[in-house]
PDB file of C-alpha atoms in Angstrom:
ATOM      1  CA  MET A 496      79.083  99.104 118.221  1.00 37.00           C
ATOM      2  CA  SER A 497      81.680  98.306 115.547  1.00 44.00           C
ATOM      3  CA  ASN A 498      80.388  98.157 111.964  1.00 49.00           C
ATOM      4  CA  ILE A 499      81.529  94.733 111.059  1.00 53.00           C
ATOM      5  CA  PRO A 500      79.667  93.345 108.006  1.00 53.00           C
ATOM      6  CA  ASP A 501      78.343  89.805 108.152  1.00 67.00           C
ATOM      7  CA  VAL A 502      80.654  88.545 105.471  1.00 85.00           C
ATOM      8  CA  ASP A 503      82.149  85.001 105.370  1.00 91.00           C
ATOM      9  CA  LEU A 504      85.229  84.971 103.096  1.00 94.00           C
ATOM     10  CA  LYS A 505      84.788  81.232 102.640  1.00 94.00           C
ATOM     11  CA  LEU A 506      81.571  81.797 100.655  1.00 95.00           C
ATOM     12  CA  LEU A 507      82.724  81.788  96.939  1.00 96.00           C
ATOM     13  CA  THR A 508      80.981  81.667  93.670  1.00 96.00           C
ATOM     14  CA  ASN A 509      81.874  78.683  91.409  1.00 97.00           C
ATOM     15  CA  GLU A 510      84.054  81.010  89.387  1.00 96.00           C
ATOM     16  CA  GLN A 511      85.875  82.217  92.531  1.00 97.00           C
ATOM     17  CA  LYS A 512      86.366  78.607  93.677  1.00 97.00           C
ATOM     18  CA  GLU A 513      87.904  77.762  90.441  1.00 97.00           C
ATOM     19  CA  TYR A 514      90.258  80.796  90.577  1.00 97.00           C
ATOM     20  CA  ALA A 515      91.167  80.029  94.172  1.00 97.00           C
ATOM     21  CA  ALA A 516      92.117  76.452  93.386  1.00 97.00           C
ATOM     22  CA  ILE A 517      94.100  77.235  90.302  1.00 97.00           C
ATOM     23  CA  VAL A 518      95.826  80.426  91.349  1.00 97.00           C
ATOM     24  CA  LEU A 519      95.863  80.250  95.187  1.00 97.00           C
ATOM     25  CA  ASN A 520      96.084  76.487  95.817  1.00 97.00           C
ATOM     26  CA  GLU A 521      92.852  76.629  97.743  1.00 97.00           C
ATOM     27  CA  THR A 522      90.275  73.838  98.112  1.00 96.00           C
ATOM     28  CA  LYS A 523      87.743  73.503 100.871  1.00 95.00           C
ATOM     29  CA  GLU A 524      89.585  70.685 102.470  1.00 96.00           C
ATOM     30  CA  ILE A 525      92.982  72.559 102.420  1.00 97.00           C
ATOM     31  CA  ARG A 526      91.479  75.849 103.539  1.00 97.00           C
ATOM     32  CA  ASP A 527      89.762  74.337 106.591  1.00 97.00           C
ATOM     33  CA  GLN A 528      92.910  72.440 107.591  1.00 98.00           C
ATOM     34  CA  LYS A 529      95.225  75.392 107.151  1.00 98.00           C
ATOM     35  CA  ILE A 530      93.027  77.748 108.977  1.00 98.00           C
ATOM     36  CA  GLU A 531      92.936  75.397 111.928  1.00 98.00           C
ATOM     37  CA  GLU A 532      96.682  74.890 111.700  1.00 98.00           C
ATOM     38  CA  ILE A 533      97.394  78.666 111.767  1.00 98.00           C
ATOM     39  CA  ARG A 534      94.816  79.199 114.527  1.00 98.00           C
ATOM     40  CA  GLU A 535      96.669  76.654 116.641  1.00 98.00           C
ATOM     41  CA  TRP A 536     100.070  78.292 115.820  1.00 98.00           C
ATOM     42  CA  ILE A 537      98.689  81.658 117.000  1.00 97.00           C
ATOM     43  CA  LEU A 538      97.184  80.278 120.198  1.00 97.00           C
ATOM     44  CA  ASN A 539     100.370  78.426 121.082  1.00 96.00           C
ATOM     45  CA  ASN A 540     102.705  81.358 120.227  1.00 94.00           C
ATOM     46  CA  LYS A 541     102.988  83.489 123.359  1.00 92.00           C
ATOM     47  CA  GLU A 542     104.843  86.374 121.572  1.00 94.00           C
ATOM     48  CA  ILE A 543     101.761  87.211 119.295  1.00 96.00           C
ATOM     49  CA  CYS A 544      98.462  88.581 120.354  1.00 96.00           C
ATOM     50  CA  ALA A 545      96.374  88.183 117.142  1.00 97.00           C
ATOM     51  CA  ARG A 546      92.855  87.683 116.039  1.00 96.00           C
ATOM     52  CA  THR A 547      91.976  83.992 115.399  1.00 96.00           C
ATOM     53  CA  ASP A 548      88.768  84.237 113.456  1.00 96.00           C
ATOM     54  CA  ASP A 549      88.491  82.461 110.106  1.00 96.00           C
ATOM     55  CA  ASN A 550      88.308  85.637 108.022  1.00 96.00           C
ATOM     56  CA  PHE A 551      91.418  87.146 109.383  1.00 96.00           C
ATOM     57  CA  ILE A 552      93.399  83.979 108.939  1.00 97.00           C
ATOM     58  CA  LEU A 553      92.120  83.355 105.583  1.00 97.00           C
ATOM     59  CA  LEU A 554      93.166  86.772 104.315  1.00 97.00           C
ATOM     60  CA  PHE A 555      96.787  85.804 105.047  1.00 98.00           C
ATOM     61  CA  LEU A 556      96.484  82.279 103.616  1.00 98.00           C
ATOM     62  CA  ARG A 557      95.124  83.587 100.346  1.00 98.00           C
ATOM     63  CA  GLY A 558      97.743  86.339 100.204  1.00 97.00           C
ATOM     64  CA  CYS A 559     100.356  83.784 100.656  1.00 97.00           C
ATOM     65  CA  LYS A 560      98.829  81.136  98.316  1.00 97.00           C
ATOM     66  CA  PHE A 561      98.385  78.826 101.380  1.00 98.00           C
ATOM     67  CA  LYS A 562     102.211  78.513 102.103  1.00 97.00           C
ATOM     68  CA  VAL A 563     102.065  78.074 105.796  1.00 97.00           C
ATOM     69  CA  GLU A 564     105.477  79.154 106.697  1.00 97.00           C
ATOM     70  CA  LYS A 565     105.157  82.404 104.613  1.00 97.00           C
ATOM     71  CA  VAL A 566     101.814  83.056 106.418  1.00 98.00           C
ATOM     72  CA  LYS A 567     103.508  82.616 109.720  1.00 98.00           C
ATOM     73  CA  CYS A 568     106.233  85.072 108.777  1.00 97.00           C
ATOM     74  CA  LYS A 569     103.754  87.775 107.443  1.00 98.00           C
ATOM     75  CA  LEU A 570     101.588  87.354 110.548  1.00 98.00           C
ATOM     76  CA  ARG A 571     104.714  87.967 112.805  1.00 97.00           C
ATOM     77  CA  ASN A 572     105.744  90.942 110.569  1.00 97.00           C
ATOM     78  CA  PHE A 573     102.328  92.387 110.691  1.00 97.00           C
ATOM     79  CA  HIS A 574     102.042  92.275 114.463  1.00 97.00           C
ATOM     80  CA  HIS A 575     105.662  93.292 114.984  1.00 97.00           C
ATOM     81  CA  GLN A 576     105.169  96.503 112.976  1.00 97.00           C
ATOM     82  CA  ARG A 577     102.101  97.302 114.960  1.00 96.00           C
ATOM     83  CA  ALA A 578     104.079  96.971 118.118  1.00 96.00           C
ATOM     84  CA  ILE A 579     107.082  99.047 117.091  1.00 96.00           C
ATOM     85  CA  MET A 580     105.425 101.754 115.003  1.00 96.00           C
ATOM     86  CA  THR A 581     103.201 103.157 117.746  1.00 96.00           C
ATOM     87  CA  GLU A 582     102.973 106.538 115.871  1.00 97.00           C
ATOM     88  CA  TRP A 583     100.989 104.641 113.104  1.00 97.00           C
ATOM     89  CA  PHE A 584      99.095 102.046 114.963  1.00 97.00           C
ATOM     90  CA  SER A 585      98.281 103.532 118.520  1.00 96.00           C
ATOM     91  CA  ASN A 586      95.425 105.838 119.524  1.00 96.00           C
ATOM     92  CA  ARG A 587      93.505 105.096 116.282  1.00 97.00           C
ATOM     93  CA  ASN A 588      90.508 107.218 117.250  1.00 97.00           C
ATOM     94  CA  PRO A 589      88.873 108.354 114.141  1.00 97.00           C
ATOM     95  CA  ARG A 590      87.392 111.354 115.850  1.00 97.00           C
ATOM     96  CA  LEU A 591      90.744 112.994 116.911  1.00 97.00           C
ATOM     97  CA  PRO A 592      90.861 116.336 115.257  1.00 97.00           C
ATOM     98  CA  GLU A 593      94.181 115.759 113.519  1.00 97.00           C
ATOM     99  CA  LEU A 594      92.772 112.525 111.857  1.00 98.00           C
ATOM    100  CA  THR A 595      89.291 114.127 111.079  1.00 97.00           C
ATOM    101  CA  GLU A 596      91.218 116.829 109.075  1.00 97.00           C
ATOM    102  CA  LEU A 597      92.877 114.108 107.073  1.00 97.00           C
ATOM    103  CA  PHE A 598      89.709 112.161 106.412  1.00 98.00           C
ATOM    104  CA  ASN A 599      88.126 115.388 105.183  1.00 97.00           C
ATOM    105  CA  LEU A 600      91.048 115.910 102.860  1.00 97.00           C
ATOM    106  CA  GLY A 601      90.591 112.407 101.513  1.00 97.00           C
ATOM    107  CA  VAL A 602      94.178 111.241 101.608  1.00 96.00           C
ATOM    108  CA  PHE A 603      93.240 107.574 101.120  1.00 97.00           C
ATOM    109  CA  LEU A 604      90.245 106.805  98.888  1.00 97.00           C
ATOM    110  CA  PRO A 605      89.317 103.152  97.901  1.00 97.00           C
ATOM    111  CA  LEU A 606      87.074 103.084  94.972  1.00 96.00           C
ATOM    112  CA  LYS A 607      83.700 101.406  95.279  1.00 94.00           C
ATOM    113  CA  LYS A 608      84.057  99.398  92.128  1.00 95.00           C
ATOM    114  CA  LEU A 609      86.694  96.874  91.426  1.00 95.00           C
ATOM    115  CA  ASP A 610      88.981  96.824  88.366  1.00 94.00           C
ATOM    116  CA  GLU A 611      88.700  94.259  85.539  1.00 92.00           C
ATOM    117  CA  GLU A 612      90.958  91.847  87.466  1.00 93.00           C
ATOM    118  CA  GLY A 613      88.700  92.014  90.615  1.00 95.00           C
ATOM    119  CA  ARG A 614      91.235  94.250  92.497  1.00 96.00           C
ATOM    120  CA  MET A 615      90.320  97.037  94.807  1.00 97.00           C
ATOM    121  CA  VAL A 616      91.817 100.251  93.514  1.00 96.00           C
ATOM    122  CA  ILE A 617      92.869 102.923  96.021  1.00 97.00           C
ATOM    123  CA  ILE A 618      93.624 106.541  95.134  1.00 96.00           C
ATOM    124  CA  ILE A 619      96.282 107.853  97.466  1.00 96.00           C
ATOM    125  CA  LYS A 620      96.475 111.603  97.428  1.00 95.00           C
ATOM    126  CA  ALA A 621      99.969 111.689  98.667  1.00 91.00           C
ATOM    127  CA  SER A 622     100.359 115.587  98.571  1.00 92.00           C
ATOM    128  CA  VAL A 623      96.897 116.892  99.512  1.00 95.00           C
ATOM    129  CA  HIS A 624      97.966 117.480 103.141  1.00 96.00           C
ATOM    130  CA  ASP A 625      99.987 120.462 104.305  1.00 95.00           C
ATOM    131  CA  PRO A 626     103.473 119.239 105.529  1.00 95.00           C
ATOM    132  CA  ARG A 627     103.833 122.392 107.681  1.00 94.00           C
ATOM    133  CA  LYS A 628     100.717 121.438 109.586  1.00 96.00           C
ATOM    134  CA  HIS A 629     100.111 117.759 109.276  1.00 96.00           C
ATOM    135  CA  LYS A 630     102.455 115.059 110.752  1.00 96.00           C
ATOM    136  CA  PHE A 631     103.361 112.445 108.198  1.00 96.00           C
ATOM    137  CA  ALA A 632     102.616 109.740 110.854  1.00 97.00           C
ATOM    138  CA  ASP A 633      99.154 110.827 111.116  1.00 97.00           C
ATOM    139  CA  VAL A 634      98.689 110.781 107.278  1.00 97.00           C
ATOM    140  CA  ILE A 635      99.908 107.174 107.308  1.00 97.00           C
ATOM    141  CA  LYS A 636      97.711 106.378 110.399  1.00 98.00           C
ATOM    142  CA  ALA A 637      94.602 107.843 108.688  1.00 98.00           C
ATOM    143  CA  GLY A 638      95.378 106.043 105.405  1.00 97.00           C
ATOM    144  CA  MET A 639      95.924 102.534 107.114  1.00 97.00           C
ATOM    145  CA  MET A 640      92.782 102.919 109.135  1.00 98.00           C
ATOM    146  CA  VAL A 641      90.831 103.355 105.886  1.00 98.00           C
ATOM    147  CA  LEU A 642      92.764 100.495 104.346  1.00 97.00           C
ATOM    148  CA  ASP A 643      92.024  98.176 107.202  1.00 97.00           C
ATOM    149  CA  VAL A 644      88.262  98.654 107.226  1.00 96.00           C
ATOM    150  CA  ALA A 645      87.979  98.730 103.434  1.00 96.00           C
ATOM    151  CA  THR A 646      89.791  95.286 103.027  1.00 95.00           C
ATOM    152  CA  ARG A 647      88.699  93.632 106.241  1.00 93.00           C
ATOM    153  CA  ASP A 648      85.818  91.494 104.880  1.00 89.00           C
ATOM    154  CA  ASN A 649      86.217  91.867 101.037  1.00 94.00           C
ATOM    155  CA  VAL A 650      86.066  88.559  99.263  1.00 96.00           C
ATOM    156  CA  SER A 651      87.573  89.967  96.070  1.00 96.00           C
ATOM    157  CA  VAL A 652      90.490  91.565  97.887  1.00 96.00           C
ATOM    158  CA  SER A 653      91.293  88.326  99.524  1.00 97.00           C
ATOM    159  CA  LEU A 654      91.447  86.660  96.181  1.00 97.00           C
ATOM    160  CA  HIS A 655      92.809  89.280  93.903  1.00 97.00           C
ATOM    161  CA  GLY A 656      94.487  91.815  96.056  1.00 96.00           C
ATOM    162  CA  ILE A 657      94.637  95.628  95.625  1.00 97.00           C
ATOM    163  CA  ALA A 658      96.239  98.289  93.302  1.00 95.00           C
ATOM    164  CA  ALA A 659      97.100 101.876  94.039  1.00 94.00           C
ATOM    165  CA  ILE A 660      97.020 105.193  92.206  1.00 93.00           C
ATOM    166  CA  LEU A 661      99.351 107.552  93.900  1.00 93.00           C
ATOM    167  CA  ASP A 662      98.435 111.194  92.982  1.00 92.00           C
ATOM    168  CA  LEU A 663     101.417 113.475  93.370  1.00 90.00           C
ATOM    169  CA  LYS A 664      99.629 116.722  92.084  1.00 89.00           C
ATOM    170  CA  SER A 665     101.130 119.782  93.743  1.00 88.00           C
ATOM    171  CA  VAL A 666     103.855 117.741  95.626  1.00 90.00           C
ATOM    172  CA  SER A 667     106.399 120.001  97.270  1.00 89.00           C
ATOM    173  CA  LEU A 668     109.864 119.751  98.891  1.00 88.00           C
ATOM    174  CA  GLY A 669     108.055 119.893 102.269  1.00 92.00           C
ATOM    175  CA  HIS A 670     106.229 116.635 101.321  1.00 91.00           C
ATOM    176  CA  ALA A 671     109.465 114.939 100.150  1.00 88.00           C
ATOM    177  CA  LEU A 672     111.213 115.880 103.405  1.00 89.00           C
ATOM    178  CA  GLN A 673     108.644 114.008 105.345  1.00 93.00           C
ATOM    179  CA  LEU A 674     109.734 110.764 103.594  1.00 90.00           C
ATOM    180  CA  THR A 675     112.796 109.916 105.626  1.00 90.00           C
ATOM    181  CA  PRO A 676     114.692 106.770 104.606  1.00 90.00           C
ATOM    182  CA  ASN A 677     113.330 104.969 107.768  1.00 92.00           C
ATOM    183  CA  VAL A 678     109.718 105.984 106.961  1.00 93.00           C
ATOM    184  CA  ILE A 679     110.158 104.784 103.444  1.00 93.00           C
ATOM    185  CA  LYS A 680     111.640 101.476 104.598  1.00 94.00           C
ATOM    186  CA  GLN A 681     108.860 100.833 107.021  1.00 95.00           C
ATOM    187  CA  LEU A 682     106.186 101.724 104.335  1.00 95.00           C
ATOM    188  CA  VAL A 683     107.696  99.283 101.827  1.00 94.00           C
ATOM    189  CA  HIS A 684     108.049  96.761 104.497  1.00 95.00           C
ATOM    190  CA  SER A 685     104.397  97.128 105.331  1.00 96.00           C
ATOM    191  CA  TRP A 686     103.276  96.657 101.593  1.00 93.00           C
ATOM    192  CA  GLN A 687     105.613  93.703 100.967  1.00 94.00           C
ATOM    193  CA  ASN A 688     105.926  91.791 104.235  1.00 96.00           C
ATOM    194  CA  CYS A 689     103.162  92.678 106.493  1.00 97.00           C
ATOM    195  CA  TYR A 690      99.877  93.232 104.920  1.00 96.00           C
ATOM    196  CA  PRO A 691      98.237  90.013 103.545  1.00 96.00           C
ATOM    197  CA  PHE A 692      97.003  91.026 100.158  1.00 94.00           C
ATOM    198  CA  ARG A 693      98.910  91.074  96.917  1.00 93.00           C
ATOM    199  CA  ILE A 694      99.702  94.357  95.136  1.00 94.00           C
ATOM    200  CA  GLY A 695      98.723  94.320  91.386  1.00 93.00           C
ATOM    201  CA  TYR A 696     100.233  97.691  90.337  1.00 91.00           C
ATOM    202  CA  LEU A 697     101.337 101.017  91.750  1.00 91.00           C
ATOM    203  CA  TYR A 698     100.617 104.015  89.271  1.00 90.00           C
ATOM    204  CA  PHE A 699     102.240 107.369  90.106  1.00 89.00           C
ATOM    205  CA  ILE A 700     100.313 110.107  88.308  1.00 89.00           C
ATOM    206  CA  ASN A 701     100.857 113.803  87.961  1.00 88.00           C
ATOM    207  CA  ALA A 702     104.481 112.940  88.747  1.00 83.00           C
ATOM    208  CA  PRO A 703     107.062 115.795  88.551  1.00 84.00           C
ATOM    209  CA  ILE A 704     110.369 114.933  86.738  1.00 80.00           C
ATOM    210  CA  TYR A 705     112.289 114.946  90.040  1.00 78.00           C
ATOM    211  CA  VAL A 706     109.998 112.204  91.595  1.00 79.00           C
ATOM    212  CA  ASN A 707     112.510 109.659  90.515  1.00 81.00           C
ATOM    213  CA  VAL A 708     114.836 110.947  93.333  1.00 83.00           C
ATOM    214  CA  VAL A 709     112.390 109.773  95.968  1.00 83.00           C
ATOM    215  CA  LEU A 710     111.146 106.722  93.998  1.00 87.00           C
ATOM    216  CA  ASN A 711     114.682 105.383  93.780  1.00 89.00           C
ATOM    217  CA  ILE A 712     114.791 105.202  97.605  1.00 89.00           C
ATOM    218  CA  PHE A 713     111.489 103.365  97.562  1.00 92.00           C
ATOM    219  CA  LYS A 714     112.818 100.966  95.033  1.00 91.00           C
ATOM    220  CA  SER A 715     115.902 100.354  96.919  1.00 92.00           C
ATOM    221  CA  PHE A 716     113.808  98.545  99.590  1.00 94.00           C
ATOM    222  CA  MET A 717     111.480  96.724  97.166  1.00 94.00           C
ATOM    223  CA  THR A 718     111.733  93.271  95.711  1.00 93.00           C
ATOM    224  CA  GLU A 719     112.296  92.994  91.923  1.00 93.00           C
ATOM    225  CA  LYS A 720     108.682  91.817  91.534  1.00 91.00           C
ATOM    226  CA  LEU A 721     107.245  94.913  93.201  1.00 92.00           C
ATOM    227  CA  ARG A 722     109.580  97.262  91.346  1.00 92.00           C
ATOM    228  CA  LYS A 723     108.282  95.903  88.019  1.00 92.00           C
ATOM    229  CA  ARG A 724     104.759  96.812  89.121  1.00 91.00           C
ATOM    230  CA  ILE A 725     105.507 100.601  89.356  1.00 89.00           C
ATOM    231  CA  HIS A 726     104.539 102.868  86.452  1.00 86.00           C
ATOM    232  CA  ILE A 727     105.006 106.637  86.331  1.00 83.00           C
ATOM    233  CA  HIS A 728     102.682 108.831  84.527  1.00 73.00           C
ATOM    234  CA  ARG A 729     103.293 112.634  84.178  1.00 63.00           C
ATOM    235  CA  LYS A 730      99.600 113.372  83.826  1.00 62.00           C
ATOM    236  CA  GLU A 731      97.025 110.826  82.963  1.00 63.00           C
ATOM    237  CA  ILE A 732      96.101 107.491  84.458  1.00 70.00           C
ATOM    238  CA  ALA A 733      96.946 104.515  82.401  1.00 53.00           C
ATOM    239  CA  GLU A 734      94.340 103.452  79.904  1.00 63.00           C
ATOM    240  CA  LYS A 735      93.998 100.023  81.488  1.00 69.00           C
ATOM    241  CA  ILE A 736      92.044 101.526  84.261  1.00 86.00           C
ATOM    242  CA  SER A 737      88.428 101.709  83.095  1.00 89.00           C
ATOM    243  CA  PRO A 738      86.549 105.024  83.501  1.00 90.00           C
ATOM    244  CA  ASN A 739      83.678 102.954  84.814  1.00 92.00           C
ATOM    245  CA  ILE A 740      85.318 102.757  88.122  1.00 94.00           C
ATOM    246  CA  LEU A 741      87.067 106.146  88.450  1.00 94.00           C
ATOM    247  CA  PRO A 742      85.637 109.266  89.997  1.00 94.00           C
ATOM    248  CA  ILE A 743      84.785 112.091  87.644  1.00 92.00           C
ATOM    249  CA  GLU A 744      87.837 114.116  88.775  1.00 91.00           C
ATOM    250  CA  TYR A 745      90.094 111.446  87.468  1.00 90.00           C
ATOM    251  CA  GLY A 746      88.346 111.081  84.031  1.00 88.00           C
ATOM    252  CA  GLY A 747      85.889 108.528  85.159  1.00 90.00           C
ATOM    253  CA  ILE A 748      82.106 108.323  85.366  1.00 91.00           C
ATOM    254  CA  ASP A 749      81.622 106.651  88.727  1.00 90.00           C
ATOM    255  CA  ASP A 750      80.986 108.917  91.787  1.00 89.00           C
ATOM    256  CA  SER A 751      83.127 111.819  92.857  1.00 95.00           C
ATOM    257  CA  VAL A 752      86.093 112.464  95.192  1.00 96.00           C
ATOM    258  CA  GLU A 753      83.784 114.406  97.513  1.00 97.00           C
ATOM    259  CA  ASN A 754      81.401 111.578  97.891  1.00 97.00           C
ATOM    260  CA  LEU A 755      84.265 109.050  98.472  1.00 97.00           C
ATOM    261  CA  LYS A 756      85.707 111.334 101.254  1.00 97.00           C
ATOM    262  CA  ASP A 757      82.385 111.512 103.033  1.00 97.00           C
ATOM    263  CA  TYR A 758      81.739 107.786 102.542  1.00 97.00           C
ATOM    264  CA  TRP A 759      85.096 106.610 104.060  1.00 98.00           C
ATOM    265  CA  LYS A 760      85.018 109.202 106.841  1.00 98.00           C
ATOM    266  CA  LYS A 761      81.670 107.793 107.829  1.00 97.00           C
ATOM    267  CA  VAL A 762      82.887 104.227 107.690  1.00 97.00           C
ATOM    268  CA  VAL A 763      85.985 104.791 109.872  1.00 97.00           C
ATOM    269  CA  GLU A 764      83.773 106.667 112.396  1.00 97.00           C
ATOM    270  CA  GLU A 765      81.332 103.893 112.541  1.00 97.00           C
ATOM    271  CA  ASN A 766      84.191 101.501 113.386  1.00 97.00           C
ATOM    272  CA  GLU A 767      85.567 103.501 116.299  1.00 97.00           C
ATOM    273  CA  ASP A 768      85.135 100.609 118.778  1.00 96.00           C
ATOM    274  CA  TRP A 769      86.692  98.105 116.287  1.00 96.00           C
ATOM    275  CA  PHE A 770      89.828 100.250 116.026  1.00 97.00           C
ATOM    276  CA  SER A 771      90.109 100.536 119.843  1.00 96.00           C
ATOM    277  CA  GLU A 772      89.704  96.841 120.226  1.00 95.00           C
ATOM    278  CA  ASN A 773      92.213  96.015 117.502  1.00 95.00           C
ATOM    279  CA  GLU A 774      95.051  98.082 119.174  1.00 95.00           C
ATOM    280  CA  LYS A 775      95.682  95.056 121.544  1.00 95.00           C
ATOM    281  CA  TYR A 776      96.589  92.818 118.598  1.00 96.00           C
ATOM    282  CA  LYS A 777     100.409  93.079 118.232  1.00 96.00           C
ATOM    283  CA  LEU A 778     103.681  91.337 118.956  1.00 96.00           C
ATOM    284  CA  MET A 779     104.409  91.176 122.727  1.00 91.00           C
ATOM    285  CA  ILE A 780     107.831  92.765 122.876  1.00 78.00           C
TER     286      ILE A 780
END
């Protein structure tokens, strides 16, 4: 059985309703109308096989501030990438040995507490794997599997989005060589044009001086808005991230990296059937 929480993204506190109305252009009437409009569009669009449940559609509506044409574009991009990038999105069995190794390493670790803006903060340990042993496609696959289950039914993510801390400790030339221009292009495309949630900031920490060489390639595919949200730190995480939400290994007081690894490995394994079922959702090309 898939471990899908019984969460309704439409159930908001009064404070969340006010935020949604002011920032995201969401009211109950607009929300219900637009969910049905997008659902009808999906059902009548023969090129897309997509989920049509309220939560899934609402993630995209909120991420696009209820701009219907933008939602349609993102939905198409989301499913198109899952059709063409088979090395990232097919055979997503969390018990495969090559994926189990990466979950044990903790390449992708969402924090359990939100930041002060209500965002989910994700630590991406971009250089913890061995580039001589691990395929970068598997690193991305494992990371996106964690991302998908972590954000799937999270009300705060649907409203406020996510943020990322990319830890480059011990990054090597081997890691850099895995980042071909096409891989970088597809990663940025995924962040900007496919996934529904907004990105608050991207912090690069423990960054060597030469990281700008690779970052400049990333930036060449980014919009100006996203480029402005990148911050590079040679050692410490920016002070704006409260220690109350960070694991102890990153100067925080909440949980530990080891516990986060174990937690997210367990979550993805519990969702084995859900991952299998979702492989059918893609653009029909």
